[in-house]
Structures are given as C-alpha cells and as structure tokens.
PDB file of N, CA and C in Angstrom:
ATOM      1  N   UNK U   1      22.106 103.347  79.504  1.00  0.00           N
ATOM      2  CA  UNK U   1      21.509 102.812  80.802  1.00  0.00           C
ATOM      3  C   UNK U   1      22.050 103.580  81.867  1.00  0.00           C
ATOM      4  N   UNK U   2      21.479 103.514  82.992  1.00  0.00           N
ATOM      5  CA  UNK U   2      21.858 104.386  84.311  1.00  0.00           C
ATOM      6  C   UNK U   2      22.079 103.303  85.402  1.00  0.00           C
ATOM      7  N   UNK U   3      22.757 103.862  86.350  1.00  0.00           N
ATOM      8  CA  UNK U   3      22.946 102.998  87.570  1.00  0.00           C
ATOM      9  C   UNK U   3      23.824 102.024  87.420  1.00  0.00           C
ATOM     10  N   UNK U   4      23.429 100.743  87.913  1.00  0.00           N
ATOM     11  CA  UNK U   4      24.513  99.477  87.842  1.00  0.00           C
ATOM     12  C   UNK U   4      24.430  98.846  86.569  1.00  0.00           C
ATOM     13  N   UNK U   5      23.589  99.142  85.542  1.00  0.00           N
ATOM     14  CA  UNK U   5      23.647  98.430  84.282  1.00  0.00           C
ATOM     15  C   UNK U   5      24.576  98.754  83.390  1.00  0.00           C
ATOM     16  N   UNK U   6      25.312  97.720  82.721  1.00  0.00           N
ATOM     17  CA  UNK U   6      26.354  97.945  81.869  1.00  0.00           C
ATOM     18  C   UNK U   6      26.141  97.345  80.626  1.00  0.00           C
ATOM     19  N   UNK U   7      26.631  97.771  79.570  1.00  0.00           N
ATOM     20  CA  UNK U   7      26.379  97.266  78.189  1.00  0.00           C
ATOM     21  C   UNK U   7      27.737  96.928  77.501  1.00  0.00           C
ATOM     22  N   UNK U   8      28.002  95.749  77.139  1.00  0.00           N
ATOM     23  CA  UNK U   8      29.381  95.435  76.449  1.00  0.00           C
ATOM     24  C   UNK U   8      28.880  95.193  74.972  1.00  0.00           C
ATOM     25  N   UNK U   9      29.606  95.898  74.125  1.00  0.00           N
ATOM     26  CA  UNK U   9      29.227  95.790  72.764  1.00  0.00           C
ATOM     27  C   UNK U   9      30.483  95.404  72.007  1.00  0.00           C
ATOM     28  N   UNK U  10      30.218  94.431  70.917  1.00  0.00           N
ATOM     29  CA  UNK U  10      31.183  93.920  70.263  1.00  0.00           C
ATOM     30  C   UNK U  10      30.708  93.652  68.847  1.00  0.00           C
ATOM     31  N   UNK U  11      31.364  94.101  67.819  1.00  0.00           N
ATOM     32  CA  UNK U  11      30.950  94.048  66.366  1.00  0.00           C
ATOM     33  C   UNK U  11      30.630  92.704  66.029  1.00  0.00           C
ATOM     34  N   UNK U  12      29.525  92.300  65.442  1.00  0.00           N
ATOM     35  CA  UNK U  12      29.157  91.032  65.030  1.00  0.00           C
ATOM     36  C   UNK U  12      28.466  90.050  65.965  1.00  0.00           C
ATOM     37  N   UNK U  13      28.415  90.630  67.329  1.00  0.00           N
ATOM     38  CA  UNK U  13      27.693  89.995  68.351  1.00  0.00           C
ATOM     39  C   UNK U  13      26.667  90.811  69.081  1.00  0.00           C
ATOM     40  N   UNK U  14      25.633  90.197  69.469  1.00  0.00           N
ATOM     41  CA  UNK U  14      24.537  90.959  70.236  1.00  0.00           C
ATOM     42  C   UNK U  14      25.253  91.607  71.449  1.00  0.00           C
ATOM     43  N   UNK U  15      24.534  92.622  71.861  1.00  0.00           N
ATOM     44  CA  UNK U  15      24.926  93.522  73.060  1.00  0.00           C
ATOM     45  C   UNK U  15      24.780  92.593  74.293  1.00  0.00           C
ATOM     46  N   UNK U  16      25.588  92.666  75.274  1.00  0.00           N
ATOM     47  CA  UNK U  16      25.446  91.931  76.514  1.00  0.00           C
ATOM     48  C   UNK U  16      25.143  93.071  77.671  1.00  0.00           C
ATOM     49  N   UNK U  17      24.132  92.832  78.253  1.00  0.00           N
ATOM     50  CA  UNK U  17      23.814  93.658  79.405  1.00  0.00           C
ATOM     51  C   UNK U  17      23.729  93.060  80.697  1.00  0.00           C
ATOM     52  N   UNK U  18      24.453  93.576  81.672  1.00  0.00           N
ATOM     53  CA  UNK U  18      24.319  93.112  82.959  1.00  0.00           C
ATOM     54  C   UNK U  18      24.403  94.176  84.057  1.00  0.00           C
ATOM     55  N   UNK U  19      23.897  93.829  85.283  1.00  0.00           N
ATOM     56  CA  UNK U  19      23.852  94.823  86.225  1.00  0.00           C
ATOM     57  C   UNK U  19      24.990  94.561  87.263  1.00  0.00           C
ATOM     58  N   UNK U  20      25.908  95.569  87.597  1.00  0.00           N
ATOM     59  CA  UNK U  20      26.971  95.446  88.552  1.00  0.00           C
ATOM     60  C   UNK U  20      27.488  96.850  89.132  1.00  0.00           C
ATOM     61  N   UNK U  21      27.576  96.947  90.326  1.00  0.00           N
ATOM     62  CA  UNK U  21      28.003  98.021  90.945  1.00  0.00           C
ATOM     63  C   UNK U  21      29.614  98.295  90.732  1.00  0.00           C
ATOM     64  N   UNK U  22      30.015  99.394  90.592  1.00  0.00           N
ATOM     65  CA  UNK U  22      31.265  99.829  90.318  1.00  0.00           C
ATOM     66  C   UNK U  22      32.401  99.468  91.583  1.00  0.00           C
ATOM     67  N   UNK U  23      31.751  99.411  92.674  1.00  0.00           N
ATOM     68  CA  UNK U  23      32.529  99.153  93.871  1.00  0.00           C
ATOM     69  C   UNK U  23      32.774  97.627  94.015  1.00  0.00           C
ATOM     70  N   UNK U  24      31.995  96.814  93.350  1.00  0.00           N
ATOM     71  CA  UNK U  24      31.949  95.341  93.371  1.00  0.00           C
ATOM     72  C   UNK U  24      33.104  94.695  92.465  1.00  0.00           C
ATOM     73  N   UNK U  25      33.604  93.758  92.711  1.00  0.00           N
ATOM     74  CA  UNK U  25      34.656  92.837  91.919  1.00  0.00           C
ATOM     75  C   UNK U  25      33.821  91.835  91.030  1.00  0.00           C
ATOM     76  N   UNK U  26      34.083  91.650  89.841  1.00  0.00           N
ATOM     77  CA  UNK U  26      33.422  90.528  89.139  1.00  0.00           C
ATOM     78  C   UNK U  26      34.242  89.406  89.327  1.00  0.00           C
ATOM     79  N   UNK U  27      33.438  88.348  89.967  1.00  0.00           N
ATOM     80  CA  UNK U  27      34.063  87.040  90.255  1.00  0.00           C
ATOM     81  C   UNK U  27      34.266  86.114  89.171  1.00  0.00           C
ATOM     82  N   UNK U  28      34.860  85.110  89.368  1.00  0.00           N
ATOM     83  CA  UNK U  28      35.189  84.213  88.236  1.00  0.00           C
ATOM     84  C   UNK U  28      34.020  83.432  87.498  1.00  0.00           C
ATOM     85  N   UNK U  29      32.766  83.332  88.304  1.00  0.00           N
ATOM     86  CA  UNK U  29      31.601  82.741  87.659  1.00  0.00           C
ATOM     87  C   UNK U  29      31.043  83.730  86.690  1.00  0.00           C
ATOM     88  N   UNK U  30      30.899  85.050  87.259  1.00  0.00           N
ATOM     89  CA  UNK U  30      30.349  86.072  86.484  1.00  0.00           C
ATOM     90  C   UNK U  30      31.321  86.364  85.079  1.00  0.00           C
ATOM     91  N   UNK U  31      32.552  86.155  85.201  1.00  0.00           N
ATOM     92  CA  UNK U  31      33.377  86.339  83.958  1.00  0.00           C
ATOM     93  C   UNK U  31      33.232  85.086  83.117  1.00  0.00           C
ATOM     94  N   UNK U  32      32.928  84.187  83.564  1.00  0.00           N
ATOM     95  CA  UNK U  32      32.789  82.860  82.755  1.00  0.00           C
ATOM     96  C   UNK U  32      31.514  82.935  81.933  1.00  0.00           C
ATOM     97  N   UNK U  33      30.401  83.665  82.785  1.00  0.00           N
ATOM     98  CA  UNK U  33      29.128  83.735  82.039  1.00  0.00           C
ATOM     99  C   UNK U  33      29.181  84.833  80.942  1.00  0.00           C
ATOM    100  N   UNK U  34      29.941  86.098  81.208  1.00  0.00           N
ATOM    101  CA  UNK U  34      30.093  86.971  80.231  1.00  0.00           C
ATOM    102  C   UNK U  34      30.862  86.457  79.046  1.00  0.00           C
ATOM    103  N   UNK U  35      31.932  85.764  79.150  1.00  0.00           N
ATOM    104  CA  UNK U  35      32.871  85.100  78.220  1.00  0.00           C
ATOM    105  C   UNK U  35      31.874  84.102  77.389  1.00  0.00           C
ATOM    106  N   UNK U  36      31.086  83.296  77.933  1.00  0.00           N
ATOM    107  CA  UNK U  36      30.252  82.328  77.203  1.00  0.00           C
ATOM    108  C   UNK U  36      29.202  83.145  76.307  1.00  0.00           C
ATOM    109  N   UNK U  37      28.683  84.228  76.754  1.00  0.00           N
ATOM    110  CA  UNK U  37      27.966  85.052  75.988  1.00  0.00           C
ATOM    111  C   UNK U  37      28.273  86.053  74.950  1.00  0.00           C
ATOM    112  N   UNK U  38      29.632  86.191  75.091  1.00  0.00           N
ATOM    113  CA  UNK U  38      30.310  87.269  74.323  1.00  0.00           C
ATOM    114  C   UNK U  38      31.235  86.689  73.406  1.00  0.00           C
ATOM    115  N   UNK U  39      31.776  85.496  73.508  1.00  0.00           N
ATOM    116  CA  UNK U  39      32.817  84.881  72.668  1.00  0.00           C
ATOM    117  C   UNK U  39      34.298  85.400  73.192  1.00  0.00           C
ATOM    118  N   UNK U  40      34.356  86.078  74.186  1.00  0.00           N
ATOM    119  CA  UNK U  40      35.501  86.600  74.797  1.00  0.00           C
ATOM    120  C   UNK U  40      35.918  85.707  75.785  1.00  0.00           C
ATOM    121  N   UNK U  41      37.306  85.657  76.178  1.00  0.00           N
ATOM    122  CA  UNK U  41      37.982  84.829  77.100  1.00  0.00           C
ATOM    123  C   UNK U  41      37.901  85.656  78.352  1.00  0.00           C
ATOM    124  N   UNK U  42      37.818  84.982  79.645  1.00  0.00           N
ATOM    125  CA  UNK U  42      38.023  85.937  80.994  1.00  0.00           C
ATOM    126  C   UNK U  42      39.137  86.796  80.782  1.00  0.00           C
ATOM    127  N   UNK U  43      40.210  86.402  80.317  1.00  0.00           N
ATOM    128  CA  UNK U  43      41.406  87.297  80.109  1.00  0.00           C
ATOM    129  C   UNK U  43      41.313  88.488  79.320  1.00  0.00           C
ATOM    130  N   UNK U  44      40.384  88.489  78.367  1.00  0.00           N
ATOM    131  CA  UNK U  44      40.016  89.523  77.563  1.00  0.00           C
ATOM    132  C   UNK U  44      39.239  90.619  78.212  1.00  0.00           C
ATOM    133  N   UNK U  45      38.558  90.112  79.351  1.00  0.00           N
ATOM    134  CA  UNK U  45      37.756  91.075  80.123  1.00  0.00           C
ATOM    135  C   UNK U  45      38.567  91.716  81.100  1.00  0.00           C
TER     136      UNK U  45
END
C-alpha cells in the first residue's frame, strides 16, 4: 500500500490495515483499537 496506509502482520492473525501519517503520533485510543484487533498489548506496539 502507499501513502498513509499501514499493514500490521502477525502470524496466525488477520492483517490489520489502518491509515496514519508518519508525522502524527498514535494516541491511546488508536493503540487500544489496534491492540483489540491484533491481540497485542499497547506496550507491544
């Protein structure tokens, strides 16, 4: 993917795609959303 779209891949889990710009910081709500969808803890990200 190009631009602001990112793909998080983890064996045994579906890919998680989100749109975020490199200059922006991921906030706690987005970290929690990614963690719920991927099985990772916010500290893992």
